[in-house]
XYZ file of C-alpha atoms in Angstrom:
778
model
C 0.000 0.000 0.000
C 1.159 3.533 -0.727
C 1.750 5.863 2.193
C -0.295 9.027 1.576
C -0.150 12.362 3.389
C -3.661 13.319 4.504
C -3.064 16.178 6.970
C -4.943 19.337 5.995
C -4.540 23.042 6.665
C -7.526 23.673 4.397
C -9.721 21.824 6.861
C -8.216 23.771 9.760
C -9.056 27.010 7.946
C -12.607 25.825 7.188
C -13.200 24.804 10.792
C -11.921 28.137 12.057
C -14.234 29.938 9.627
C -17.246 27.845 10.635
C -16.637 28.172 14.352
C -17.473 24.483 14.705
C -15.533 21.489 15.971
C -14.763 18.600 13.588
C -16.152 16.041 16.017
C -18.794 16.381 18.706
C -18.400 13.542 21.186
C -19.838 11.231 22.229
C -22.301 10.823 19.388
C -20.254 11.678 16.286
C -17.876 9.024 14.977
C -16.636 10.602 11.728
C -15.230 14.117 11.529
C -17.511 16.559 9.761
C -16.914 20.051 8.401
C -19.995 22.196 8.071
C -20.441 24.892 5.428
C -23.378 27.257 4.948
C -24.485 26.232 1.452
C -24.056 24.114 -1.669
C -21.603 26.386 -3.556
C -19.375 26.737 -0.476
C -19.326 22.958 -0.272
C -17.878 22.773 -3.778
C -15.241 25.394 -3.102
C -14.050 23.725 0.099
C -13.866 20.358 -1.659
C -11.858 21.831 -4.542
C -9.418 23.442 -2.104
C -8.963 20.175 -0.230
C -8.442 18.205 -3.455
C -5.796 20.644 -4.692
C -4.096 20.588 -1.308
C -3.969 16.786 -1.386
C -2.424 16.911 -4.864
C 0.316 19.253 -3.662
C 1.052 16.974 -0.684
C 1.016 13.818 -2.809
C 2.831 14.406 -6.139
C 1.433 11.115 -7.465
C -1.180 8.632 -6.392
C -4.659 7.245 -7.045
C -7.768 9.420 -7.097
C -11.461 8.640 -7.525
C -13.959 11.428 -8.180
C -17.774 11.413 -8.319
C -20.249 11.903 -11.132
C -23.695 13.529 -11.175
C -24.895 17.006 -10.239
C -23.496 17.218 -6.712
C -19.878 17.897 -7.854
C -20.918 20.936 -9.963
C -19.186 23.562 -7.826
C -16.265 21.254 -7.027
C -15.576 20.986 -10.763
C -16.089 24.714 -11.298
C -13.630 25.754 -8.572
C -11.054 23.096 -9.373
C -11.002 24.205 -13.014
C -10.755 27.833 -11.909
C -7.712 27.292 -9.709
C -5.936 24.956 -12.155
C -6.407 27.474 -14.991
C -5.386 30.473 -12.879
C -2.766 28.855 -10.619
C -0.017 31.377 -11.380
C -2.201 34.487 -11.000
C -1.778 36.695 -7.968
C -5.420 36.299 -6.952
C -5.347 32.493 -7.066
C -1.990 32.322 -5.287
C -3.353 34.564 -2.547
C -6.570 32.570 -2.095
C -4.865 29.191 -2.099
C -2.016 30.387 0.107
C -4.431 31.859 2.645
C -5.714 28.349 3.288
C -2.266 26.859 3.717
C -1.823 25.346 0.261
C 1.732 25.273 -1.025
C 1.473 27.130 -4.331
C 5.159 26.931 -5.306
C 4.527 24.040 -7.675
C 1.354 23.486 -9.655
C 0.046 19.887 -9.458
C 0.881 17.766 -12.518
C -2.560 16.314 -13.212
C -1.138 13.767 -15.648
C 0.886 12.170 -12.858
C -2.123 10.659 -11.095
C -3.947 7.401 -11.681
C -7.728 7.606 -11.833
C -10.180 4.895 -10.767
C -13.806 4.934 -11.860
C -16.106 4.360 -8.908
C -19.152 2.810 -10.570
C -21.262 2.447 -13.699
C -24.626 1.070 -14.764
C -24.487 -2.329 -16.474
C -24.843 -2.597 -19.380
C -24.311 0.940 -20.655
C -22.557 2.312 -23.714
C -19.736 4.642 -22.563
C -20.416 6.835 -25.610
C -23.847 7.764 -24.235
C -23.946 11.213 -22.685
C -25.726 9.851 -19.613
C -22.997 7.308 -18.840
C -20.563 7.933 -16.021
C -17.721 7.170 -18.444
C -18.814 10.070 -20.666
C -18.941 12.379 -17.624
C -15.445 11.325 -16.530
C -14.030 11.901 -19.992
C -15.615 15.337 -20.277
C -14.883 16.791 -16.869
C -11.939 14.893 -15.408
C -9.885 14.045 -18.482
C -10.590 16.956 -20.828
C -11.056 19.689 -18.206
C -8.946 18.627 -15.208
C -6.228 17.123 -17.393
C -6.097 13.689 -15.750
C -4.492 11.146 -18.075
C -6.961 8.588 -19.546
C -3.999 6.268 -20.188
C -3.461 6.081 -16.420
C -7.121 5.408 -15.685
C -8.980 2.283 -14.610
C -12.342 2.598 -16.348
C -15.186 0.137 -15.989
C -16.091 -1.731 -19.171
C -19.837 -2.249 -18.987
C -20.390 -2.560 -22.721
C -17.929 -4.980 -24.326
C -16.462 -7.203 -21.607
C -18.131 -10.625 -21.794
C -20.076 -9.944 -25.002
C -19.756 -12.371 -27.943
C -17.392 -11.276 -30.698
C -18.910 -8.554 -32.843
C -21.635 -7.781 -30.301
C -22.053 -5.578 -27.256
C -23.764 -6.141 -23.928
C -26.780 -4.144 -25.091
C -27.481 -6.977 -27.539
C -26.867 -9.622 -24.881
C -29.201 -7.928 -22.369
C -32.049 -6.308 -24.370
C -34.062 -6.025 -21.171
C -33.574 -6.919 -17.534
C -30.258 -8.321 -16.283
C -31.154 -11.484 -14.383
C -28.397 -12.141 -11.855
C -30.033 -15.421 -10.841
C -28.208 -16.838 -13.884
C -25.174 -16.953 -11.625
C -26.775 -19.906 -9.879
C -29.373 -21.494 -12.148
C -29.138 -23.302 -15.445
C -29.902 -21.221 -18.585
C -33.014 -22.391 -20.457
C -32.098 -21.130 -23.952
C -29.272 -19.688 -26.043
C -30.068 -16.089 -25.034
C -29.813 -16.958 -21.342
C -26.631 -18.923 -21.961
C -25.017 -15.828 -23.478
C -26.238 -13.758 -20.558
C -24.889 -16.233 -18.004
C -21.516 -16.174 -19.753
C -21.508 -12.363 -19.717
C -22.323 -12.260 -15.993
C -19.530 -14.721 -15.246
C -17.155 -12.595 -17.318
C -18.268 -9.493 -15.403
C -17.621 -11.203 -12.070
C -14.137 -12.203 -13.202
C -13.547 -8.693 -14.508
C -14.588 -7.166 -11.159
C -12.122 -9.378 -9.313
C -9.337 -8.334 -11.665
C -10.359 -4.656 -11.394
C -10.027 -4.884 -7.621
C -6.635 -6.534 -7.997
C -5.438 -3.674 -10.220
C -6.470 -1.114 -7.577
C -4.482 -3.054 -4.970
C -1.447 -3.099 -7.262
C -1.715 0.689 -7.612
C -1.360 0.939 -3.827
C -5.022 1.513 -3.009
C -7.095 4.641 -3.367
C -5.379 7.761 -2.049
C -8.091 10.359 -2.511
C -11.756 9.330 -2.615
C -14.481 11.912 -3.169
C -18.107 10.808 -3.327
C -21.669 11.744 -2.565
C -24.155 9.895 -0.402
C -27.347 8.417 -1.793
C -30.902 8.591 -0.427
C -30.470 5.179 1.213
C -27.020 6.120 2.509
C -25.052 4.477 -0.295
C -21.560 5.545 -1.320
C -20.462 4.428 -4.732
C -23.290 2.009 -5.426
C -22.774 0.266 -2.115
C -26.450 0.317 -1.248
C -28.064 -0.279 2.123
C -27.110 -3.778 3.298
C -23.638 -3.809 1.714
C -20.877 -5.714 3.482
C -18.243 -3.333 4.843
C -15.564 -5.693 3.520
C -17.061 -5.753 0.017
C -14.882 -5.346 -3.071
C -15.615 -4.443 -6.705
C -18.659 -6.409 -7.852
C -21.743 -6.595 -10.076
C -24.882 -6.064 -7.971
C -28.571 -5.085 -8.219
C -29.783 -1.727 -6.904
C -32.706 -0.873 -4.645
C -35.717 1.348 -5.315
C -34.235 4.524 -3.815
C -31.179 4.275 -6.054
C -33.263 3.492 -9.136
C -35.523 6.490 -8.449
C -32.537 8.804 -8.065
C -31.095 7.548 -11.358
C -34.379 7.706 -13.275
C -33.774 11.228 -14.545
C -30.408 10.302 -16.035
C -31.491 7.000 -17.550
C -34.802 8.109 -19.100
C -37.288 6.879 -16.487
C -37.546 4.367 -13.680
C -38.838 1.856 -16.225
C -35.211 1.774 -17.384
C -33.311 2.334 -14.141
C -35.363 -0.187 -12.154
C -34.037 -3.027 -14.312
C -30.410 -1.927 -14.335
C -27.660 -3.527 -12.309
C -24.355 -1.829 -11.569
C -20.662 -2.447 -11.165
C -19.265 -0.623 -8.151
C -16.048 -0.595 -6.186
C -16.643 -1.934 -2.675
C -16.538 -0.387 0.760
C -13.322 -2.288 1.462
C -11.903 -0.914 -1.790
C -12.342 2.594 -0.390
C -10.955 1.888 3.080
C -8.190 -0.618 2.215
C -5.394 1.975 2.350
C -5.308 3.249 5.931
C -3.578 6.487 4.886
C -6.139 7.492 2.262
C -8.394 10.553 2.379
C -12.094 9.804 1.877
C -14.506 12.717 1.666
C -18.288 12.426 1.411
C -20.114 15.568 0.324
C -23.757 16.133 1.255
C -26.022 19.094 0.561
C -29.530 19.932 1.690
C -31.963 18.880 4.379
C -33.014 15.883 2.274
C -29.636 14.326 3.133
C -29.824 15.106 6.871
C -31.073 11.679 7.936
C -28.479 9.663 6.002
C -25.707 11.988 7.203
C -26.816 11.533 10.798
C -26.963 7.754 10.410
C -23.482 7.628 8.850
C -21.871 9.888 11.436
C -23.667 8.811 14.620
C -24.525 5.116 14.163
C -22.248 2.228 15.063
C -20.887 0.378 12.003
C -23.799 -1.457 10.440
C -24.624 -2.851 6.998
C -27.818 -0.766 6.998
C -25.668 2.377 6.957
C -22.940 1.862 4.330
C -21.002 5.050 5.112
C -20.423 3.895 8.709
C -17.685 1.748 7.153
C -15.627 4.950 6.874
C -15.394 5.193 10.654
C -12.359 2.895 10.507
C -10.493 5.411 8.322
C -8.693 8.267 10.102
C -8.740 10.352 6.921
C -12.499 10.030 6.449
C -14.543 13.231 6.465
C -18.014 14.468 5.777
C -18.303 17.894 4.185
C -21.900 18.942 4.688
C -24.084 21.995 4.303
C -25.888 23.322 7.331
C -29.091 21.662 6.190
C -27.426 18.286 5.684
C -25.943 18.483 9.188
C -29.105 19.694 10.921
C -29.997 16.318 12.512
C -26.657 15.742 14.222
C -27.792 15.755 17.838
C -24.697 16.887 19.741
C -23.854 19.513 17.128
C -27.383 20.898 17.368
C -27.243 20.903 21.156
C -23.884 22.696 21.277
C -25.033 25.327 18.801
C -28.141 26.090 20.838
C -26.144 26.011 24.080
C -23.757 28.660 22.796
C -26.553 31.166 22.245
C -27.212 33.231 25.374
C -30.863 33.497 24.389
C -32.847 31.296 22.046
C -35.195 32.965 19.587
C -38.889 32.314 19.826
C -38.737 30.282 16.595
C -36.089 27.954 18.070
C -38.091 27.569 21.278
C -41.138 26.868 19.169
C -39.384 24.182 17.148
C -38.102 22.377 20.236
C -41.471 22.338 22.002
C -43.424 21.341 18.888
C -41.041 18.421 18.402
C -41.444 17.327 22.023
C -45.220 17.641 21.796
C -45.400 15.563 18.618
C -42.911 12.919 19.729
C -44.495 12.365 23.151
C -48.070 12.919 21.898
C -48.711 15.551 24.589
C -50.725 18.643 23.695
C -48.812 21.916 23.888
C -51.188 23.270 26.515
C -50.372 20.267 28.699
C -46.574 20.486 28.393
C -44.762 21.066 31.662
C -41.209 21.596 32.810
C -41.077 17.881 33.608
C -41.723 17.019 29.935
C -39.042 19.459 28.835
C -36.533 18.127 31.358
C -36.884 14.632 29.857
C -35.668 15.938 26.492
C -32.091 17.076 25.904
C -33.045 20.217 24.001
C -35.991 20.789 26.296
C -33.677 20.739 29.301
C -31.615 23.383 27.544
C -34.660 25.651 27.518
C -34.963 25.212 31.264
C -31.293 26.109 31.733
C -31.951 29.315 29.831
C -34.885 30.088 32.156
C -37.565 29.610 29.501
C -40.985 29.346 31.117
C -42.179 26.166 29.428
C -45.887 26.455 30.243
C -46.017 30.109 29.188
C -44.190 29.577 25.892
C -46.123 26.387 25.114
C -49.405 28.224 25.572
C -48.230 31.017 23.297
C -47.217 28.486 20.625
C -50.613 26.830 20.961
C -52.344 30.163 20.336
C -50.017 31.032 17.433
C -50.567 27.698 15.689
C -54.314 28.161 15.926
C -54.020 31.650 14.430
C -52.010 30.242 11.530
C -54.690 27.636 10.892
C -57.449 30.260 11.004
C -55.368 32.308 8.580
C -55.482 29.341 6.236
C -59.296 29.240 6.230
C -60.070 32.954 6.066
C -61.772 34.298 2.962
C -59.472 36.397 0.787
C -60.947 38.701 -1.842
C -59.991 41.485 -4.268
C -56.508 40.063 -4.792
C -54.509 39.352 -7.939
C -52.520 36.132 -7.569
C -49.517 35.194 -9.658
C -48.789 31.543 -8.913
C -45.285 30.621 -10.095
C -43.559 27.265 -10.439
C -40.251 25.870 -11.673
C -42.052 22.852 -13.180
C -45.592 22.274 -14.389
C -46.861 20.262 -11.414
C -45.058 22.085 -8.580
C -48.022 24.313 -7.683
C -50.409 21.388 -7.640
C -48.145 19.263 -5.472
C -47.367 22.159 -3.166
C -50.693 23.782 -2.339
C -53.485 22.724 -4.694
C -55.970 22.324 -1.780
C -55.540 26.035 -1.000
C -56.160 27.037 -4.602
C -59.402 25.030 -4.616
C -60.688 27.506 -2.014
C -59.029 30.690 -3.273
C -60.629 30.374 -6.723
C -64.144 30.221 -5.311
C -64.377 33.976 -5.047
C -64.846 35.671 -8.404
C -63.406 38.821 -6.813
C -59.909 37.279 -6.991
C -57.921 36.876 -10.193
C -55.413 34.081 -10.760
C -52.574 33.624 -13.204
C -50.416 30.507 -13.306
C -46.843 30.685 -14.600
C -44.343 27.879 -15.150
C -40.908 29.314 -15.773
C -39.185 26.325 -17.409
C -40.285 24.056 -20.233
C -39.997 20.946 -18.052
C -39.134 18.734 -21.030
C -36.885 16.454 -18.991
C -39.976 14.922 -17.351
C -41.325 13.441 -20.600
C -40.078 9.989 -21.574
C -39.545 8.885 -25.159
C -42.079 6.089 -24.673
C -44.730 8.574 -23.560
C -44.289 10.972 -26.480
C -44.444 8.011 -28.868
C -47.966 7.410 -27.554
C -48.874 10.958 -28.647
C -47.393 10.306 -32.073
C -49.309 7.050 -32.543
C -52.511 8.685 -31.361
C -52.168 11.539 -33.860
C -51.337 9.115 -36.667
C -54.506 7.210 -35.820
C -56.709 10.317 -36.055
C -55.025 11.437 -39.271
C -55.906 8.073 -40.775
C -59.512 8.392 -39.635
C -59.868 11.854 -41.156
C -61.591 14.828 -39.569
C -58.505 16.766 -38.558
C -57.934 17.699 -42.204
C -61.282 19.487 -42.201
C -60.283 21.437 -39.104
C -57.065 22.497 -40.854
C -59.084 23.834 -43.789
C -61.293 25.841 -41.409
C -58.207 27.473 -39.848
C -58.701 25.730 -36.494
C -54.944 25.353 -36.040
C -54.018 28.901 -37.055
C -51.205 30.281 -34.874
C -52.532 32.659 -32.245
C -56.094 31.279 -32.366
C -56.625 31.183 -28.593
C -60.292 30.227 -28.877
C -59.513 27.040 -30.809
C -56.575 26.297 -28.532
C -58.974 26.388 -25.597
C -61.322 24.068 -27.489
C -58.583 21.404 -27.415
C -58.818 21.529 -23.633
C -62.622 21.530 -23.550
C -62.671 18.506 -25.868
C -60.434 16.573 -23.476
C -62.246 17.639 -20.288
C -65.648 16.888 -21.815
C -64.232 13.426 -22.489
C -63.194 13.089 -18.837
C -66.685 14.105 -17.711
C -68.312 11.701 -20.181
C -65.894 8.860 -19.364
C -65.020 8.834 -23.055
C -61.442 7.840 -23.798
C -62.077 8.568 -27.481
C -62.973 12.214 -26.793
C -59.871 12.590 -24.624
C -57.670 11.053 -27.296
C -59.097 13.447 -29.874
C -58.316 16.422 -27.638
C -54.721 15.167 -27.314
C -54.461 14.633 -31.065
C -55.671 18.153 -31.797
C -53.192 19.714 -29.427
C -50.272 17.588 -30.629
C -51.068 18.501 -34.245
C -51.263 22.159 -33.232
C -47.829 21.860 -31.637
C -46.418 20.172 -34.714
C -47.764 22.927 -36.962
C -46.197 25.548 -34.710
C -42.815 23.776 -34.744
C -42.709 23.151 -38.502
C -44.423 26.346 -39.662
C -46.654 24.431 -42.076
C -50.141 22.911 -42.067
C -49.505 20.841 -45.203
C -50.594 17.341 -44.210
C -48.102 15.585 -46.470
C -45.222 17.523 -44.926
C -46.607 17.025 -41.431
C -46.882 13.262 -41.938
C -43.289 13.188 -43.125
C -42.133 15.190 -40.101
C -44.170 12.958 -37.803
C -42.415 9.910 -39.285
C -38.996 11.526 -38.760
C -39.778 12.371 -35.140
C -41.105 8.878 -34.546
C -37.913 7.322 -35.914
C -35.861 9.610 -33.692
C -37.638 8.420 -30.548
C -37.466 4.773 -31.572
C -33.692 4.932 -32.109
C -32.674 7.422 -29.370
C -31.365 5.829 -26.198
C -33.300 6.664 -23.009
C -31.879 9.689 -21.219
C -30.203 11.145 -24.309
C -29.972 14.920 -24.434
C -32.509 15.997 -27.054
C -32.155 18.669 -29.710
C -33.804 22.063 -29.008
C -36.728 21.165 -31.309
C -37.400 17.871 -29.519
C -37.009 19.609 -26.157
C -39.637 22.121 -27.218
C -42.006 19.390 -28.386
C -41.657 17.563 -25.074
C -42.126 20.814 -23.184
C -45.337 21.492 -25.103
C -46.749 18.245 -23.742
C -46.059 19.446 -20.197
C -47.704 22.759 -21.031
C -50.772 20.949 -22.363
C -50.996 18.979 -19.111
C -50.927 22.130 -17.010
C -53.564 23.824 -19.150
C -55.790 20.799 -18.577
C -55.337 21.197 -14.817
C -56.320 24.847 -14.628
C -59.080 24.175 -17.155
C -60.639 22.057 -14.401
C -61.124 25.272 -12.432
C -62.350 27.419 -15.322
C -59.095 29.104 -16.323
C -58.400 29.056 -20.039
C -55.033 29.446 -21.786
C -54.968 33.218 -21.300
C -54.456 32.664 -17.555
C -51.670 30.087 -17.992
C -48.200 31.344 -18.897
C -45.289 29.281 -20.189
C -42.072 31.283 -19.946
C -39.642 28.570 -21.151
C -36.685 30.400 -19.624
C -33.449 29.850 -21.516
C -31.178 28.729 -18.663
C -33.057 25.393 -18.622
C -31.255 23.391 -21.313
C -31.019 19.786 -20.163
C -27.269 20.010 -19.559
C -25.759 18.207 -16.566
C -25.099 21.591 -14.961
C -27.675 24.215 -15.901
C -26.667 27.779 -16.685
C -27.252 30.644 -14.276
C -30.199 32.965 -14.997
C -29.403 36.047 -17.087
C -31.131 39.423 -17.025
C -32.159 39.720 -20.678
C -32.887 36.046 -21.267
C -34.605 35.097 -17.995
C -35.335 38.052 -15.703
C -36.939 40.376 -18.251
C -39.609 37.883 -19.430
C -40.505 37.305 -15.774
C -40.687 41.062 -15.205
C -42.924 41.425 -18.268
C -45.320 38.858 -16.795
C -45.476 40.811 -13.527
C -46.206 44.009 -15.457
C -48.978 42.212 -17.298
C -50.643 40.546 -14.295
C -50.017 43.249 -11.622
C -50.029 40.759 -8.719
C -50.843 41.438 -5.095
C -49.526 37.982 -4.136
C -46.717 36.037 -5.812
C -46.114 32.432 -4.837
C -42.592 31.000 -5.029
C -41.163 27.502 -4.581
C -38.629 27.818 -1.774
C -35.252 26.063 -1.954
C -33.462 26.763 1.328
C -29.878 25.967 0.339
C -29.369 26.305 -3.409
C -29.136 22.526 -3.580
C -31.204 20.142 -5.666
C -33.493 20.469 -7.330
C -31.162 23.164 -8.670
C -33.888 24.579 -10.930
C -35.951 25.644 -7.902
C -33.113 27.788 -6.605
C -32.506 29.429 -9.985
C -36.184 30.209 -10.454
C -36.244 31.774 -6.975
C -33.325 34.032 -7.971
C -35.015 34.954 -11.254
C -38.250 35.950 -9.528
C -36.336 37.912 -6.911
C -34.472 39.970 -9.518
C -37.615 40.544 -11.574
C -39.569 41.635 -8.490
C -36.885 44.149 -7.539
C -37.227 45.771 -10.959
C -41.011 45.612 -10.815
C -41.204 47.394 -7.441
C -38.501 49.908 -8.377
C -40.562 51.028 -11.385
C -43.440 52.124 -9.154
C -42.884 52.762 -5.447
C -46.628 52.528 -4.725
C -46.810 48.835 -5.634
C -47.495 46.464 -2.770
C -46.782 42.751 -3.139
C -46.769 39.818 -0.718
C -44.681 36.701 -1.271
C -45.968 33.265 -0.320
C -43.303 30.583 -0.183
C -44.340 26.970 -0.634
C -42.642 23.608 -0.645
C -43.763 20.279 -2.023
C -42.320 16.788 -2.384
C -38.694 17.960 -2.377
C -38.579 20.219 0.681
C -40.810 20.657 3.716
C -41.426 23.420 6.196
C -41.203 22.720 9.895
C -44.328 24.263 11.495
C -42.098 26.860 13.172
C -40.983 28.095 9.716
C -44.474 28.664 8.280
C -47.317 31.024 9.143
C -50.181 29.936 6.865
C -51.581 26.483 7.688
C -54.218 25.323 5.215
C -56.511 22.466 6.314
C -57.016 19.772 3.683
C -60.189 17.693 3.503
C -60.823 14.284 1.974
C -62.668 16.112 -0.814
C -59.548 18.161 -1.582
C -57.401 15.038 -1.583
C -59.785 13.312 -3.978
C -59.989 16.359 -6.269
C -56.218 16.758 -6.346
C -55.490 13.099 -7.039
C -58.125 12.759 -9.737
C -56.979 15.960 -11.480
C -53.331 14.881 -11.319
C -54.004 11.450 -12.808
C -56.341 12.861 -15.470
C -54.122 15.768 -16.542
C -50.525 14.768 -15.968
C -50.314 11.739 -18.202
C -46.531 11.997 -18.414
C -46.355 11.661 -14.621
C -49.136 9.121 -14.115
C -46.763 6.175 -14.475
C -44.288 7.899 -12.104
C -41.371 7.581 -14.514
C -39.365 10.102 -12.468
C -40.566 9.455 -8.905
C -39.230 10.531 -5.558
C -36.877 8.119 -3.833
C -39.221 8.380 -0.837
C -42.238 6.837 -2.504
C -42.740 4.265 -5.255
C -45.696 5.829 -7.016
C -47.105 9.060 -8.478
C -46.240 12.394 -6.919
C -49.865 13.134 -6.015
C -49.804 10.230 -3.543
C -46.531 11.423 -2.011
C -47.888 14.972 -1.710
C -50.942 13.603 0.113
C -48.715 11.544 2.413
C -46.729 14.660 3.343
C -49.881 16.703 4.004
C -51.244 13.918 6.233
C -47.962 13.842 8.186
C -48.091 17.625 8.656
C -51.643 17.382 9.951
C -50.617 14.650 12.393
C -48.129 17.093 13.937
C -50.835 19.714 14.411
C -53.296 17.172 15.783
C -50.737 16.082 18.387
C -49.826 19.654 19.330
C -53.344 21.083 19.517
C -55.374 17.985 20.297
C -57.880 16.310 18.017
C -60.811 18.147 19.628
C -59.552 21.454 18.227
C -60.426 20.043 14.818
C -63.271 17.624 15.505
C -65.246 19.982 17.755
C -64.650 23.170 15.784
C -67.544 25.363 14.694
C -65.823 25.690 11.305
C -66.768 22.837 8.935
C -63.427 22.982 7.115
C -61.588 22.330 10.377
C -63.872 19.440 11.267
C -63.143 17.949 7.841
C -59.361 18.289 8.176
C -57.322 15.232 7.238
C -54.187 16.965 5.967
C -52.323 20.253 6.230
C -50.438 22.531 3.830
C -47.736 24.778 5.307
C -46.837 28.070 3.597
C -44.722 31.039 4.578
C -45.714 34.646 3.895
C -42.976 37.236 3.418
C -42.594 40.889 2.641
C -40.518 41.640 -0.473
C -37.694 42.769 1.802
C -37.693 39.454 3.665
C -37.781 37.557 0.379
C -34.944 39.615 -1.119
C -32.808 39.103 1.973
C -33.114 35.334 1.726
C -32.518 35.253 -2.032
C -29.593 37.687 -1.872
C -27.883 35.741 0.906
C -27.991 32.596 -1.205
C -26.862 34.437 -4.312
C -23.829 36.005 -2.634
C -22.699 32.587 -1.531
C -22.720 31.309 -5.120
C -20.603 34.116 -6.531
């Protein structure tokens, strides 16, 4: 084994800046460095990587793929390209990096961590393609000194590839059972060859002296590499199946869970990572969605259920985590609260709500004895917080927030905004069902991206076949002659929607299919600029052939992206058509930063902010709703839309000082508010649940099959949204008591079975939050 230097002045600098300790005993078992946000995480990681390179002139490195390393790649490229400049020398030197000699990137060996099997390395969604683009071409690592996983040729018959051997599912039971035909015999041979290859791959890593620098993310089930929950801590490189959480996370890259669910993977093992005792192993984690797996990895005893606990045996192991990702670390949380001479009301509120919910004791019945039995509760007592008094105040405040969610609002212009076409529905549809009942309110619905990445090739092929069927039947030709599909004909465009919804009401699949065919033909005419049926049929054939031959997850051309986005737009128009809002109330901004690249561009003033400003000028809102991303971490689009709206709103208010606007922040299946963070609590009835689910399944055909689901739930997003709302209601029921709801004089409260949390803000409060995040990214 090589002897690597893993001491770090960069980490010392980061710890000094954070004011935190690397390890909070007795609960934490792996050192962790906390940073405020996602971009800072990337910069710290880049600094540490460059420092390691300067301390180890040669060695073996492994680097991650996916979206999490975005800022790591950005900052590493920046410092490599500008190493000799005064500014870079000053920044690097300030953190203790020896800048006298620039690292020779070609001197290092590179080891690929994992790859889906089988997968063509030429595909843009393969990890091999990512490595070649970012680590070989940009970083300058030498591909000749790289161990890359062959998941396409190794074990395939001569003249064939593994895609031909495994046209569908990879059945690993062929390791142990007898093949029943020639196809299975070829597959069994390929699996045996893969197993042999994995053993030899591991042997090559050992011969290189073991991994010196390992950088990786952590998956939703706690996996590192593809060492999923249940992996042996002494595992080596191997071919294995993946679990649902991993398949769901990969669905976006592989073209849908229909594809990713049937993939297997080759991954280096946990022992591969920890074999060299002098190696540096860093796990990066961003966002509150990773808080639970970070806590389990750092605080649990070594256990196969928590793969990253295997790193506890490695002295050079570290977690680099954002504040959100570290928020569940118990001792760290306790020490942070202890250091504050006085805890804010919001922090007191959070602690007591959590105690109330956990112990199922109503807030009004909480006593000092209950608080003393909880570590954070006892901290309140030490700070002389009057538990009964504060608990009663929280009880009253929560009830006010619920009453705020049922009050009648009138004479308001609402601009509901969303990053994607179903975000509003999944976030607070039950509230909209009540807000639209007053004709004295106006509502506009705006989706700021085209959302094309959520449409699978298989789904759009269904649209193509449906249109071909109606073209064969005739009827659409007559509509063309009448000018039904003329560009700008809003009345006819709305008739597409009415045709579909009338079909829903009449339980007529044929009427619904005709509505879809009309709209798809309209989209095709808009894209091609012609209504000549012969030309349209030819174009339809070309598009069909493209989708048949394109591999799932391939980055589409701008025209295909637009066509897919139009399907998402059609789905959203169907939704708001349910409530009586035609196309003139639904706005599709298709902002240009959303391109389908691995790392999306940042919003620009002319391209992205000005169209958003123009929409505000047109709708003159009193209330603007915004999807809130607390840390500028995935989904990255949410954060960028928040910044776009913030900049547009600044310009909108600056143009007329008399304008008054409120901001309502919402979260959905990706992020959740703690009750202490929100101030509008909307009760949700069974009727609202039923209306939301039925509308989602009727309108969002591209999402009905849950091709891109959450790792939390194996099913459509509407069911996950309902599950979250039910959980939020259960917290309120525990805190306030069921009688507050069941015995209320307000029917909506008696009917409550779920709860939506929202946060109202002044523009100044909204700008402060957005600007803080933005400064951290620059």
